[in-house]
PDB file of C-alpha atoms and ligand atoms in Angstrom:
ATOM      1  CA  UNK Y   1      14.564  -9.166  65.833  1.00  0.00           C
ATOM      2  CA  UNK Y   2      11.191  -7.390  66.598  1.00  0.00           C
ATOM      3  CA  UNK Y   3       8.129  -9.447  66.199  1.00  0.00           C
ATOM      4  CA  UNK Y   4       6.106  -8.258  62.893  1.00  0.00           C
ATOM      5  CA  UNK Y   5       2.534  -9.012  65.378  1.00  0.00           C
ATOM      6  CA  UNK Y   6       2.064 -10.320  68.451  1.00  0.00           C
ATOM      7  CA  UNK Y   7      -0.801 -11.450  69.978  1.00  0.00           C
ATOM      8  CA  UNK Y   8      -0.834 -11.799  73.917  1.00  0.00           C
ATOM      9  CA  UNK Y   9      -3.780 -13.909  75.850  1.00  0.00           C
ATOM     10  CA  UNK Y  10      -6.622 -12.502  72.621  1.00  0.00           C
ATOM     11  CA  UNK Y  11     -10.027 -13.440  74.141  1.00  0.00           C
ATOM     12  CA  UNK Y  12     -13.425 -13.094  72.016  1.00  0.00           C
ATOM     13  CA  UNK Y  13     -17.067 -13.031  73.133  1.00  0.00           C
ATOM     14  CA  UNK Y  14     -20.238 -12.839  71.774  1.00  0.00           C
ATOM     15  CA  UNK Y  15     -23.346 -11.745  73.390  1.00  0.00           C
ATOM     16  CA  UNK Y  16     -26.303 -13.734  71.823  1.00  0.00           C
ATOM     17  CA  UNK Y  17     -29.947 -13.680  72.850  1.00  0.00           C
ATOM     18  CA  UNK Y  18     -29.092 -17.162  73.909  1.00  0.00           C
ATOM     19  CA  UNK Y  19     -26.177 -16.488  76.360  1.00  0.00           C
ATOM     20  CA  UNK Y  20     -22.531 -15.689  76.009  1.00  0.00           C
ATOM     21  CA  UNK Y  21     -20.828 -17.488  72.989  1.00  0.00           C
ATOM     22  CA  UNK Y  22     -16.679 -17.510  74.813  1.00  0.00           C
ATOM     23  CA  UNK Y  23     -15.371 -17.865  70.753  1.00  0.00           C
ATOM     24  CA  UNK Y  24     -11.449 -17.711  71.388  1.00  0.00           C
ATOM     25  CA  UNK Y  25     -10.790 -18.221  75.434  1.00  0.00           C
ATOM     26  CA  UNK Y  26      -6.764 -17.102  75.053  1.00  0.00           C
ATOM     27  CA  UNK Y  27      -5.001 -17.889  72.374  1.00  0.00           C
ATOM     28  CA  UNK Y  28      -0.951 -16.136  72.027  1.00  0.00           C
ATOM     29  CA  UNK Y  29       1.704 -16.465  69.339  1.00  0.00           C
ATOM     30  CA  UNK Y  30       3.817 -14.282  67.605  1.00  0.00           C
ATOM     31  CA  UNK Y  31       4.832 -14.013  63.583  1.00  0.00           C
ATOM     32  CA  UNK Y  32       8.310 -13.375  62.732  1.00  0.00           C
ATOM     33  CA  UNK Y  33       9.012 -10.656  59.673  1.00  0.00           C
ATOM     34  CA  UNK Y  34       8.522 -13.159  56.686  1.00  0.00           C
ATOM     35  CA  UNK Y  35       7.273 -15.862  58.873  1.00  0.00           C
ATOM     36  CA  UNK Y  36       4.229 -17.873  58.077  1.00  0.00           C
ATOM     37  CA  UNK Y  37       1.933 -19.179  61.486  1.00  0.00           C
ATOM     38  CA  UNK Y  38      -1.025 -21.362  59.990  1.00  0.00           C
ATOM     39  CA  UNK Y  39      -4.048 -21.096  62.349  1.00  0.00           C
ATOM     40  CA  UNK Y  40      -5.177 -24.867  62.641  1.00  0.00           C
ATOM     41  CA  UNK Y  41      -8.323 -26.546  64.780  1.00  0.00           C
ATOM     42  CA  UNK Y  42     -11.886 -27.964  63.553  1.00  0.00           C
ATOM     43  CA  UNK Y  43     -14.603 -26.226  62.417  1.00  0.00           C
ATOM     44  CA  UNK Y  44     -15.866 -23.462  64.706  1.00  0.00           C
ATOM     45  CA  UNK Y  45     -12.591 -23.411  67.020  1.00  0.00           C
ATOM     46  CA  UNK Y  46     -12.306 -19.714  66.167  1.00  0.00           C
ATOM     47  CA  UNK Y  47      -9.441 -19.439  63.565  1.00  0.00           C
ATOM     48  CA  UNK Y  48     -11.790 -17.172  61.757  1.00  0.00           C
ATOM     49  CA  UNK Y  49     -12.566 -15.003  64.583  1.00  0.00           C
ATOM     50  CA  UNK Y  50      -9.169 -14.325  65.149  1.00  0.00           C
ATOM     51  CA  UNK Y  51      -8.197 -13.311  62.014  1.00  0.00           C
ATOM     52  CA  UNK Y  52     -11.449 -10.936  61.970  1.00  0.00           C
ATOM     53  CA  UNK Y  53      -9.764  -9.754  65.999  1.00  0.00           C
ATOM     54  CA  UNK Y  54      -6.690  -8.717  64.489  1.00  0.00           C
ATOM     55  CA  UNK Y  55      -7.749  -7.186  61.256  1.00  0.00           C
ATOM     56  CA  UNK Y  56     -10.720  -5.013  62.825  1.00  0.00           C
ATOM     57  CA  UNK Y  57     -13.456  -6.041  61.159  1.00  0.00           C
ATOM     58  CA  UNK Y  58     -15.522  -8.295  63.984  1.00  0.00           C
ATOM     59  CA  UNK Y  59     -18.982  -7.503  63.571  1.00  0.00           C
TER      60      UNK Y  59
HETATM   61  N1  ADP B   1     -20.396 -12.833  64.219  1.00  0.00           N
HETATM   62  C1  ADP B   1     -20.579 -13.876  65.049  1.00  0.00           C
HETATM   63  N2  ADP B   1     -21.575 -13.871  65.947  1.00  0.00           N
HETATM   64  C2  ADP B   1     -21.748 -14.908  66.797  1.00  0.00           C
HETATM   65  N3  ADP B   1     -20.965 -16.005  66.842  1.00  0.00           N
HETATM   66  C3  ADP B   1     -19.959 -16.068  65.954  1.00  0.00           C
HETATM   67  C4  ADP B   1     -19.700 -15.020  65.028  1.00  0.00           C
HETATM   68  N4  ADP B   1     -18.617 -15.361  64.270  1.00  0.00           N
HETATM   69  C5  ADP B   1     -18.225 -16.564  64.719  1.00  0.00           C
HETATM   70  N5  ADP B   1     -19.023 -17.000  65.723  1.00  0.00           N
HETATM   71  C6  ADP B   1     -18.867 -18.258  66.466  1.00  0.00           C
HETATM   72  O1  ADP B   1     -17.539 -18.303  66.985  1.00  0.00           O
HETATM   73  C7  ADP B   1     -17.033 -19.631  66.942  1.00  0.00           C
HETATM   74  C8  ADP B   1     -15.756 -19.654  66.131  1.00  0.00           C
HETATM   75  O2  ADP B   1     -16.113 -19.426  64.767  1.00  0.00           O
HETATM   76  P1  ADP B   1     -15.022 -19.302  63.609  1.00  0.00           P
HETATM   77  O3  ADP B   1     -13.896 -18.415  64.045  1.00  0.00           O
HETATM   78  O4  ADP B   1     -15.764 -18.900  62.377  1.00  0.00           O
HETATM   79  O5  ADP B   1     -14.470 -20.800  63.474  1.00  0.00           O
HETATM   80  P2  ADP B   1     -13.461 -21.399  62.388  1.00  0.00           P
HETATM   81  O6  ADP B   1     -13.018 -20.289  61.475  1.00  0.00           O
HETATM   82  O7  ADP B   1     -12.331 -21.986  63.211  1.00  0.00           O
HETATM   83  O8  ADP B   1     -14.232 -22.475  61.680  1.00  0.00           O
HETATM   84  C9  ADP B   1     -18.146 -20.501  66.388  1.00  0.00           C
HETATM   85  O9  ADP B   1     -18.868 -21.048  67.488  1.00  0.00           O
HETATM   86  C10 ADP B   1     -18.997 -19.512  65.595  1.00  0.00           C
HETATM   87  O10 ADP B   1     -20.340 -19.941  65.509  1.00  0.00           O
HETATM   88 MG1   MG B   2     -13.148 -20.025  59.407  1.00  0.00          MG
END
């Protein structure tokens, strides 16, 4: 069965006045049709970020 999204090596930057924030460095997983994946890390590990990746609306 096709994967419903798949997300291959996503890497996220941010160019601040005070350097180069790396916010996700390569993160990959897939979600099944009617699967559940639960993004989970401390605060600040970019779980957020990636959501914002794959739903377009990173600043
Ligand atoms: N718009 C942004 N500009 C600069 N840095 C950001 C921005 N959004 C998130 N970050 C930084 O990216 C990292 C990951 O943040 P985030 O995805 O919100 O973490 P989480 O959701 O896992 O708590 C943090 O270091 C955060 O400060
Ligand atoms: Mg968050």
């Amino acid at each position: 069965m096709s994967d419903l999204l798949r997300v291959k090596d996503l890497k996220v930057a941010f160019e601040l006045p005070e350097g180069r924030l790396e916010a996700v460095r390569g993160i990959s997983f897939r979600v099944a049709p009617g699967g559940t994946v639960a993004l989970v890390g401390e605060s600040g590990s970019g779980k957020s970020v990636v959501s914002h990746a794959k739903t377009g609306i990173l600043p």
